[in-house]
């Protein structure tokens, strides 16, 4: 049995499974995978898994290579969003990297929203990823900001928007 205080994070494979809504994961298993955020302990996650109906689900995610115990150094962005050939920089010293295009900004925004709201973010994430142009994207982000404000408060809503603005493509 793993140490109950070990923190779990998504692996690259897990991040891809969340991004790909057609990954073949059962809905409850996908919901638990979304809740793995690199901050929650084994004990917290197994409690959540029990609420979803099966406390052994975390072990299943680990066996499939979708989650793993977190390394000691915490990262500020999901591994899928970091360039593979650039070593990680301290969060305070690193200038924000801008998304190369709208699609990358959409993916970043969806990941950020899932991190903030967990499974309840899925309907908004679908709308974010379905935005056809910048105007559609901005309209959905404004709606997402209001929902984050209702659930997490005004300060968190403004941090959410600031992080997205920092990722927006230049020009």
XYZ file of N, CA, C and O in Angstrom:
684
model
N 0.849 -1.193 0.000
C 0.000 0.000 0.000
C 0.884 1.242 0.000
O 1.783 1.358 0.816
N 0.648 2.163 -0.903
C 1.459 3.378 -0.973
C 1.304 4.247 0.281
O 0.297 4.171 0.981
N 2.299 5.087 0.508
C 2.237 6.059 1.596
C 1.066 7.001 1.331
O 0.930 7.541 0.235
N 0.220 7.214 2.325
C -0.980 8.035 2.139
C -0.657 9.503 1.889
O -1.504 10.252 1.435
N 0.565 9.929 2.194
C 0.937 11.331 2.004
C 1.641 11.597 0.675
O 1.995 12.724 0.369
N 1.848 10.540 -0.124
C 2.485 10.715 -1.425
C 1.537 11.493 -2.339
O 0.347 11.225 -2.402
N 2.090 12.457 -3.030
C 1.317 13.279 -3.962
C 1.421 12.660 -5.350
O 2.497 12.236 -5.767
N 0.283 12.594 -6.030
C 0.244 12.018 -7.378
C 0.059 13.093 -8.430
O -0.571 14.113 -8.185
N 0.639 12.827 -9.606
C 0.488 13.731 -10.750
C 0.220 12.895 -11.996
O 0.498 11.701 -12.021
N -0.331 13.547 -13.011
C -0.559 12.873 -14.287
C 0.783 12.672 -14.988
O 1.663 13.527 -14.919
N 0.901 11.567 -15.669
C 2.056 11.358 -16.537
C 1.739 12.014 -17.884
O 0.619 12.504 -18.092
N 2.681 11.991 -18.788
C 2.433 12.514 -20.134
C 1.255 11.769 -20.761
O 0.369 12.371 -21.352
N 1.236 10.459 -20.581
C 0.147 9.630 -21.119
C -1.191 10.036 -20.486
O -2.216 10.100 -21.160
N -1.179 10.342 -19.182
C -2.400 10.767 -18.493
C -2.890 12.111 -18.984
O -4.088 12.328 -19.165
N -1.971 13.039 -19.203
C -2.328 14.357 -19.719
C -2.953 14.236 -21.107
O -3.952 14.893 -21.409
N -2.382 13.362 -21.923
C -2.929 13.146 -23.269
C -4.313 12.498 -23.203
O -5.195 12.831 -23.990
N -4.512 11.594 -22.240
C -5.812 10.934 -22.094
C -6.895 11.931 -21.692
O -8.030 11.839 -22.133
N -6.537 12.912 -20.855
C -7.509 13.940 -20.468
C -7.811 14.844 -21.665
O -8.961 15.193 -21.907
N -6.795 15.199 -22.404
C -6.985 16.080 -23.561
C -7.807 15.395 -24.660
O -8.572 16.046 -25.354
N -7.659 14.086 -24.783
C -8.380 13.326 -25.808
C -9.649 12.755 -25.183
O -9.610 11.754 -24.500
N -10.744 13.396 -25.415
C -12.002 12.981 -24.801
C -12.467 11.606 -25.283
O -13.395 11.039 -24.754
N -11.834 11.078 -26.302
C -12.192 9.762 -26.833
C -11.080 8.770 -26.528
O -10.754 7.929 -27.355
N -10.505 8.841 -25.350
C -9.360 8.012 -24.994
C -9.744 6.595 -24.612
O -8.883 5.753 -24.419
N -11.028 6.316 -24.481
C -11.465 4.979 -24.105
C -11.583 4.780 -22.600
O -11.921 3.689 -22.157
N -11.293 5.806 -21.827
C -11.428 5.698 -20.371
C -12.901 5.750 -19.983
O -13.668 6.520 -20.557
N -13.258 4.951 -18.992
C -14.611 5.009 -18.453
C -14.823 6.398 -17.837
O -13.868 7.008 -17.328
N -16.037 6.934 -17.867
C -16.280 8.295 -17.365
C -15.794 8.528 -15.929
O -15.190 9.553 -15.646
N -16.052 7.589 -15.034
C -15.611 7.783 -13.638
C -14.095 7.752 -13.521
O -13.503 8.490 -12.738
N -13.464 6.896 -14.299
C -12.012 6.818 -14.285
C -11.413 8.106 -14.852
O -10.444 8.639 -14.321
N -12.012 8.637 -15.907
C -11.552 9.906 -16.487
C -11.731 11.045 -15.486
O -10.870 11.908 -15.346
N -12.861 11.035 -14.767
C -13.100 12.066 -13.752
C -12.025 12.029 -12.678
O -11.518 13.070 -12.260
N -11.665 10.834 -12.225
C -10.608 10.723 -11.216
C -9.280 11.201 -11.793
O -8.536 11.919 -11.126
N -8.993 10.844 -13.038
C -7.750 11.282 -13.672
C -7.676 12.808 -13.725
O -6.635 13.395 -13.478
N -8.793 13.447 -14.025
C -8.823 14.911 -14.065
C -8.503 15.493 -12.684
O -7.842 16.518 -12.559
N -8.929 14.816 -11.625
C -8.703 15.308 -10.257
C -7.248 15.183 -9.809
O -6.840 15.834 -8.858
N -6.469 14.351 -10.482
C -5.049 14.215 -10.149
C -4.358 15.472 -10.651
O -4.270 15.707 -11.853
N -3.885 16.297 -9.708
C -3.375 17.613 -10.089
C -1.955 17.905 -9.617
O -1.473 19.021 -9.735
N -1.282 16.921 -9.055
C 0.072 17.167 -8.572
C 0.110 17.834 -7.213
O 1.175 18.192 -6.724
N -1.060 17.997 -6.574
C -1.139 18.616 -5.250
C -1.853 17.710 -4.255
O -1.634 17.823 -3.064
N -2.707 16.838 -4.752
C -3.499 15.973 -3.877
C -2.708 14.719 -3.511
O -2.008 14.146 -4.334
N -2.882 14.287 -2.254
C -2.189 13.103 -1.764
C -2.940 11.839 -2.146
O -4.107 11.880 -2.552
N -2.281 10.717 -1.963
C -2.885 9.412 -2.207
C -4.167 9.281 -1.375
O -5.194 8.836 -1.891
N -4.113 9.695 -0.123
C -5.288 9.592 0.751
C -6.459 10.413 0.205
O -7.601 9.941 0.178
N -6.202 11.639 -0.235
C -7.267 12.488 -0.783
C -7.858 11.881 -2.055
O -9.073 11.854 -2.237
N -6.983 11.391 -2.909
C -7.444 10.840 -4.181
C -8.228 9.544 -3.988
O -9.220 9.310 -4.677
N -7.802 8.692 -3.038
C -8.563 7.460 -2.814
C -9.914 7.767 -2.180
O -10.888 7.070 -2.450
N -9.997 8.822 -1.383
C -11.289 9.246 -0.840
C -12.200 9.694 -1.983
O -13.388 9.353 -2.015
N -11.644 10.459 -2.922
C -12.427 10.896 -4.083
C -12.848 9.699 -4.934
O -13.966 9.644 -5.432
N -11.933 8.746 -5.101
C -12.245 7.549 -5.886
C -13.361 6.756 -5.215
O -14.244 6.226 -5.897
N -13.344 6.697 -3.895
C -14.407 5.999 -3.170
C -15.747 6.689 -3.410
O -16.774 6.033 -3.568
N -15.734 8.019 -3.477
C -16.965 8.765 -3.747
C -17.479 8.471 -5.159
O -18.678 8.532 -5.412
N -16.568 8.140 -6.063
C -16.952 7.788 -7.427
C -17.369 6.319 -7.532
O -17.772 5.861 -8.588
N -17.221 5.577 -6.433
C -17.704 4.208 -6.423
C -16.657 3.129 -6.302
O -16.998 1.971 -6.136
N -15.367 3.447 -6.389
C -14.355 2.399 -6.319
C -13.016 2.976 -5.862
O -12.321 3.635 -6.633
N -12.622 2.704 -4.605
C -11.366 3.261 -4.107
C -10.118 2.693 -4.783
O -9.050 3.240 -4.646
N -10.249 1.603 -5.538
C -9.097 1.007 -6.211
C -8.781 1.675 -7.544
O -7.841 1.303 -8.220
N -9.572 2.647 -7.949
C -9.393 3.287 -9.256
C -8.037 3.975 -9.396
O -7.467 3.984 -10.481
N -7.524 4.556 -8.325
C -6.225 5.227 -8.406
C -5.142 4.210 -8.765
O -4.275 4.492 -9.600
N -5.211 3.031 -8.184
C -4.252 1.971 -8.516
C -4.364 1.585 -9.987
O -3.360 1.313 -10.650
N -5.587 1.591 -10.502
C -5.812 1.278 -11.913
C -5.158 2.338 -12.806
O -4.511 2.013 -13.801
N -5.324 3.617 -12.443
C -4.692 4.696 -13.218
C -3.171 4.565 -13.188
O -2.502 4.766 -14.202
N -2.639 4.196 -12.029
C -1.188 4.046 -11.904
C -0.708 2.840 -12.716
O 0.304 2.925 -13.425
N -1.451 1.744 -12.663
C -1.061 0.544 -13.411
C -1.080 0.792 -14.921
O -0.263 0.229 -15.657
N -1.981 1.641 -15.380
C -2.059 1.959 -16.808
C -1.055 3.036 -17.215
O -1.014 3.438 -18.378
N -0.277 3.544 -16.254
C 0.739 4.543 -16.568
C 0.192 5.938 -16.783
O 0.838 6.770 -17.400
N -1.014 6.207 -16.262
C -1.631 7.524 -16.434
C -1.280 8.486 -15.305
O -1.359 9.701 -15.484
N -0.933 7.951 -14.131
C -0.516 8.772 -12.998
C 0.708 8.127 -12.355
O 0.960 6.935 -12.535
N 1.445 8.937 -11.607
C 2.624 8.455 -10.894
C 2.863 9.358 -9.693
O 2.397 10.510 -9.678
N 3.588 8.869 -8.695
C 3.941 9.759 -7.590
C 4.716 10.964 -8.123
O 5.532 10.836 -9.035
N 4.408 12.121 -7.573
C 5.046 13.364 -8.028
C 6.499 13.394 -7.587
O 6.862 12.858 -6.542
N 7.306 14.052 -8.401
C 8.691 14.288 -8.015
C 8.704 15.408 -6.996
O 7.734 16.155 -6.870
N 9.793 15.558 -6.275
C 9.860 16.542 -5.196
C 9.662 17.966 -5.682
O 9.061 18.779 -5.021
N 10.165 18.299 -6.888
C 10.049 19.661 -7.415
C 8.691 19.846 -8.071
O 8.322 19.137 -8.978
N 7.925 20.828 -7.599
C 6.607 21.095 -8.160
C 6.746 21.986 -9.384
O 7.502 22.940 -9.387
N 5.995 21.672 -10.426
C 6.023 22.478 -11.643
C 4.778 23.340 -11.694
O 3.744 22.964 -11.179
N 4.862 24.490 -12.359
C 3.727 25.394 -12.424
C 2.826 25.123 -13.608
O 1.689 25.520 -13.608
N 3.334 24.442 -14.651
C 2.523 24.151 -15.832
C 2.498 22.645 -16.041
O 3.454 21.964 -15.708
N 1.425 22.117 -16.596
C 1.415 20.689 -16.924
C 2.561 20.357 -17.873
O 2.913 21.162 -18.733
N 3.138 19.171 -17.714
C 4.300 18.782 -18.505
C 4.018 18.853 -20.002
O 4.905 19.142 -20.791
N 2.792 18.608 -20.403
C 2.464 18.617 -21.827
C 2.595 20.005 -22.438
O 2.727 20.144 -23.641
N 2.572 21.051 -21.606
C 2.647 22.410 -22.127
C 4.062 22.962 -22.127
O 4.293 24.035 -22.656
N 5.014 22.251 -21.513
C 6.372 22.740 -21.460
C 7.171 22.216 -22.650
O 7.026 21.063 -23.036
N 8.017 23.051 -23.236
C 8.869 22.558 -24.313
C 9.808 21.478 -23.786
O 10.369 21.612 -22.713
N 9.993 20.395 -24.529
C 10.790 19.265 -24.066
C 12.278 19.594 -24.013
O 12.997 19.044 -23.194
N 12.763 20.478 -24.874
C 14.185 20.734 -24.941
C 14.654 21.915 -24.081
O 15.826 22.237 -24.079
N 13.759 22.539 -23.353
C 14.129 23.667 -22.513
C 14.059 23.240 -21.057
O 13.025 22.750 -20.613
N 15.175 23.396 -20.295
C 15.107 23.008 -18.889
C 14.127 23.902 -18.138
O 13.955 25.077 -18.482
N 13.440 23.355 -17.097
C 12.487 24.170 -16.362
C 13.180 25.328 -15.658
O 14.310 25.206 -15.194
N 12.502 26.463 -15.612
C 13.020 27.652 -14.945
C 12.172 27.922 -13.715
O 11.009 27.540 -13.681
N 12.728 28.609 -12.722
C 11.897 28.967 -11.570
C 10.728 29.826 -12.031
O 10.873 30.676 -12.900
N 9.558 29.610 -11.445
C 8.338 30.294 -11.882
C 8.469 31.811 -11.816
O 7.989 32.516 -12.679
N 9.122 32.336 -10.797
C 9.218 33.783 -10.637
C 10.143 34.409 -11.681
O 9.941 35.537 -12.088
N 11.154 33.678 -12.142
C 12.131 34.249 -13.048
C 11.771 34.035 -14.514
O 12.289 34.706 -15.379
N 10.880 33.086 -14.783
C 10.580 32.752 -16.167
C 9.549 33.707 -16.754
O 8.483 33.883 -16.194
N 9.862 34.335 -17.894
C 8.837 35.148 -18.545
C 7.786 34.212 -19.119
O 8.105 33.104 -19.538
N 6.531 34.623 -19.135
C 5.512 33.726 -19.662
C 5.750 33.447 -21.140
O 6.062 34.355 -21.898
N 5.624 32.186 -21.526
C 5.762 31.832 -22.927
C 4.403 31.969 -23.583
O 3.411 31.517 -23.052
N 4.376 32.597 -24.721
C 3.112 32.818 -25.420
C 2.772 31.613 -26.295
O 3.647 30.954 -26.831
N 1.503 31.364 -26.401
C 1.044 30.297 -27.280
C 1.339 30.689 -28.722
O 1.233 31.847 -29.085
N 1.727 29.716 -29.526
C 2.055 30.002 -30.916
C 0.803 30.261 -31.739
O 0.860 30.935 -32.751
N -0.331 29.735 -31.320
C -1.556 29.938 -32.078
C -2.770 29.781 -31.172
O -2.642 29.439 -29.991
N -3.925 30.022 -31.733
C -5.161 29.946 -30.962
C -5.387 28.545 -30.398
O -5.826 28.402 -29.262
N -5.061 27.517 -31.159
C -5.267 26.140 -30.693
C -4.474 25.865 -29.422
O -4.981 25.227 -28.487
N -3.245 26.351 -29.354
C -2.451 26.161 -28.143
C -3.051 26.947 -26.979
O -3.072 26.462 -25.847
N -3.533 28.140 -27.236
C -4.168 28.935 -26.183
C -5.428 28.222 -25.686
O -5.718 28.228 -24.484
N -6.158 27.592 -26.600
C -7.353 26.848 -26.203
C -6.986 25.669 -25.310
O -7.624 25.442 -24.279
N -5.963 24.909 -25.698
C -5.537 23.761 -24.886
C -5.070 24.231 -23.513
O -5.420 23.638 -22.490
N -4.259 25.291 -23.473
C -3.769 25.813 -22.199
C -4.946 26.212 -21.309
O -4.999 25.873 -20.128
N -5.906 26.924 -21.885
C -7.065 27.397 -21.127
C -7.884 26.237 -20.587
O -8.340 26.267 -19.438
N -8.062 25.198 -21.395
C -8.810 24.024 -20.944
C -8.105 23.339 -19.785
O -8.742 22.976 -18.784
N -6.794 23.168 -19.908
C -6.036 22.537 -18.823
C -6.131 23.370 -17.544
O -6.308 22.835 -16.450
N -5.996 24.663 -17.686
C -6.071 25.553 -16.531
C -7.446 25.473 -15.872
O -7.555 25.379 -14.644
N -8.485 25.483 -16.664
C -9.843 25.410 -16.138
C -10.098 24.067 -15.457
O -10.705 24.009 -14.380
N -9.612 22.977 -16.051
C -9.748 21.661 -15.416
C -9.001 21.618 -14.097
O -9.469 21.017 -13.124
N -7.854 22.265 -14.049
C -7.079 22.324 -12.806
C -7.864 23.068 -11.718
O -7.877 22.659 -10.565
N -8.517 24.154 -12.099
C -9.268 24.959 -11.132
C -10.574 24.308 -10.689
O -10.919 24.342 -9.510
N -11.316 23.738 -11.626
C -12.674 23.289 -11.333
C -12.870 21.783 -11.358
O -13.946 21.303 -10.997
N -11.872 21.041 -11.804
C -12.013 19.589 -11.870
C -13.027 19.179 -12.930
O -13.219 19.877 -13.925
N -13.721 18.068 -12.711
C -14.623 17.536 -13.731
C -15.760 18.479 -14.135
O -16.261 18.403 -15.242
N -16.144 19.376 -13.251
C -17.246 20.279 -13.608
C -16.853 21.272 -14.696
O -17.699 21.946 -15.264
N -15.572 21.333 -15.033
C -15.106 22.240 -16.082
C -15.322 21.673 -17.479
O -15.222 22.406 -18.464
N -15.629 20.396 -17.588
C -15.673 19.750 -18.901
C -16.583 20.434 -19.921
O -16.171 20.649 -21.062
N -17.820 20.822 -19.584
C -18.656 21.484 -20.597
C -18.023 22.779 -21.133
O -18.072 23.049 -22.334
N -17.416 23.552 -20.244
C -16.752 24.780 -20.695
C -15.519 24.468 -21.529
O -15.235 25.164 -22.509
N -14.782 23.428 -21.144
C -13.592 23.051 -21.909
C -13.974 22.662 -23.337
O -13.259 22.999 -24.286
N -15.088 21.986 -23.478
C -15.555 21.615 -24.820
C -15.844 22.871 -25.635
O -15.490 22.963 -26.812
N -16.462 23.872 -24.992
C -16.746 25.129 -25.695
C -15.460 25.881 -26.020
O -15.338 26.470 -27.098
N -14.502 25.881 -25.092
C -13.221 26.558 -25.334
C -12.527 25.930 -26.536
O -12.072 26.613 -27.449
N -12.451 24.597 -26.529
C -11.754 23.904 -27.603
C -12.521 23.965 -28.924
O -11.946 23.790 -29.988
N -13.821 24.234 -28.862
C -14.628 24.329 -30.069
C -14.707 25.726 -30.661
O -15.310 25.921 -31.719
N -14.115 26.708 -29.992
C -14.148 28.081 -30.510
C -13.487 28.124 -31.889
O -12.382 27.625 -32.068
N -14.189 28.715 -32.855
C -13.696 28.736 -34.229
C -12.737 29.883 -34.499
O -11.948 29.825 -35.429
N -12.837 30.949 -33.710
C -11.960 32.091 -33.927
C -11.732 32.799 -32.595
O -12.272 32.407 -31.565
N -10.922 33.848 -32.636
C -10.560 34.558 -31.419
C -11.781 35.161 -30.726
O -11.878 35.125 -29.496
N -12.734 35.677 -31.483
C -13.928 36.270 -30.875
C -14.730 35.224 -30.108
O -15.174 35.480 -28.983
N -14.907 34.029 -30.678
C -15.604 32.947 -29.975
C -14.842 32.556 -28.712
O -15.424 32.347 -27.653
N -13.524 32.435 -28.860
C -12.670 32.053 -27.729
C -12.808 33.053 -26.586
O -13.016 32.671 -25.433
N -12.737 34.332 -26.893
C -12.839 35.380 -25.865
C -14.205 35.325 -25.175
O -14.294 35.443 -23.942
N -15.255 35.109 -25.931
C -16.600 35.026 -25.346
C -16.699 33.863 -24.356
O -17.264 34.015 -23.263
N -16.129 32.714 -24.713
C -16.181 31.554 -23.809
C -15.316 31.793 -22.577
O -15.697 31.431 -21.462
N -14.158 32.413 -22.754
C -13.279 32.698 -21.615
C -13.968 33.665 -20.649
O -13.864 33.524 -19.430
N -14.715 34.633 -21.179
C -15.455 35.558 -20.300
C -16.478 34.784 -19.466
O -16.635 35.038 -18.270
N -17.159 33.835 -20.087
C -18.128 33.006 -19.357
C -17.405 32.145 -18.314
O -17.870 32.013 -17.185
N -16.270 31.590 -18.697
C -15.484 30.778 -17.765
C -15.031 31.620 -16.572
O -15.068 31.154 -15.419
N -14.631 32.869 -16.838
C -14.218 33.752 -15.744
C -15.355 33.940 -14.751
O -15.143 33.917 -13.539
N -16.568 34.115 -15.241
C -17.717 34.301 -14.351
C -17.971 33.056 -13.503
O -18.276 33.159 -12.317
N -17.822 31.906 -14.102
C -18.030 30.663 -13.344
C -16.930 30.475 -12.310
O -17.200 30.105 -11.168
N -15.683 30.750 -12.687
C -14.582 30.668 -11.717
C -14.825 31.659 -10.587
O -14.621 31.335 -9.416
N -15.303 32.855 -10.914
C -15.602 33.861 -9.887
C -16.663 33.345 -8.917
O -16.531 33.504 -7.706
N -17.714 32.713 -9.446
C -18.786 32.183 -8.593
C -18.298 31.075 -7.677
O -18.717 30.982 -6.525
N -17.399 30.239 -8.189
C -16.963 29.069 -7.427
C -15.728 29.356 -6.574
O -15.666 28.962 -5.411
N -14.744 30.052 -7.131
C -13.455 30.247 -6.461
C -13.211 31.667 -5.955
O -12.242 31.901 -5.252
N -14.043 32.628 -6.369
C -13.874 33.999 -5.918
C -13.266 34.893 -6.983
O -12.689 34.425 -7.971
N -13.398 36.203 -6.763
C -12.966 37.199 -7.739
C -11.458 37.164 -7.985
O -11.006 37.282 -9.128
N -10.674 37.000 -6.933
C -9.219 37.008 -7.092
C -8.767 35.843 -7.978
O -7.924 36.019 -8.869
N -9.322 34.663 -7.748
C -8.947 33.496 -8.552
C -9.401 33.672 -10.001
O -8.700 33.285 -10.926
N -10.557 34.291 -10.200
C -11.057 34.544 -11.554
C -10.109 35.475 -12.305
O -9.817 35.257 -13.490
N -9.605 36.485 -11.640
C -8.689 37.418 -12.303
C -7.335 36.769 -12.576
O -6.711 37.037 -13.604
N -6.862 35.898 -11.668
C -5.618 35.157 -11.925
C -5.799 34.240 -13.135
O -4.902 34.107 -13.972
N -6.965 33.604 -13.222
C -7.293 32.731 -14.346
C -7.164 33.504 -15.663
O -6.474 33.066 -16.595
N -7.794 34.669 -15.748
C -7.757 35.471 -16.969
C -6.334 35.968 -17.246
O -5.881 35.950 -18.394
N -5.618 36.375 -16.209
C -4.249 36.878 -16.410
C -3.338 35.791 -16.983
O -2.530 36.053 -17.866
N -3.486 34.555 -16.495
C -2.666 33.460 -17.008
C -2.991 33.193 -18.472
O -2.086 32.916 -19.271
N -4.248 33.283 -18.836
C -4.641 33.056 -20.233
C -4.133 34.190 -21.106
O -3.593 33.954 -22.184
N -4.266 35.433 -20.641
C -3.771 36.567 -21.421
C -2.288 36.467 -21.663
O -1.788 36.818 -22.733
N -1.543 35.959 -20.675
C -0.106 35.799 -20.827
C 0.233 34.753 -21.884
O 1.335 34.762 -22.444
N -0.689 33.851 -22.168
C -0.467 32.790 -23.151
C -0.943 33.143 -24.550
O -0.658 32.419 -25.499
N -1.689 34.211 -24.681
C -2.298 34.538 -25.970
C -1.232 34.799 -27.023
O -0.181 35.396 -26.735
N -1.504 34.385 -28.259
C -0.547 34.613 -29.351
C -0.280 36.098 -29.548
O -1.203 36.909 -29.415
N 0.942 36.427 -29.835
C 1.290 37.838 -30.101
C 0.705 38.232 -31.449
O 0.678 37.453 -32.382
N 0.238 39.469 -31.502
C -0.253 39.977 -32.782
C -1.635 39.826 -32.940
O -2.647 39.733 -33.001
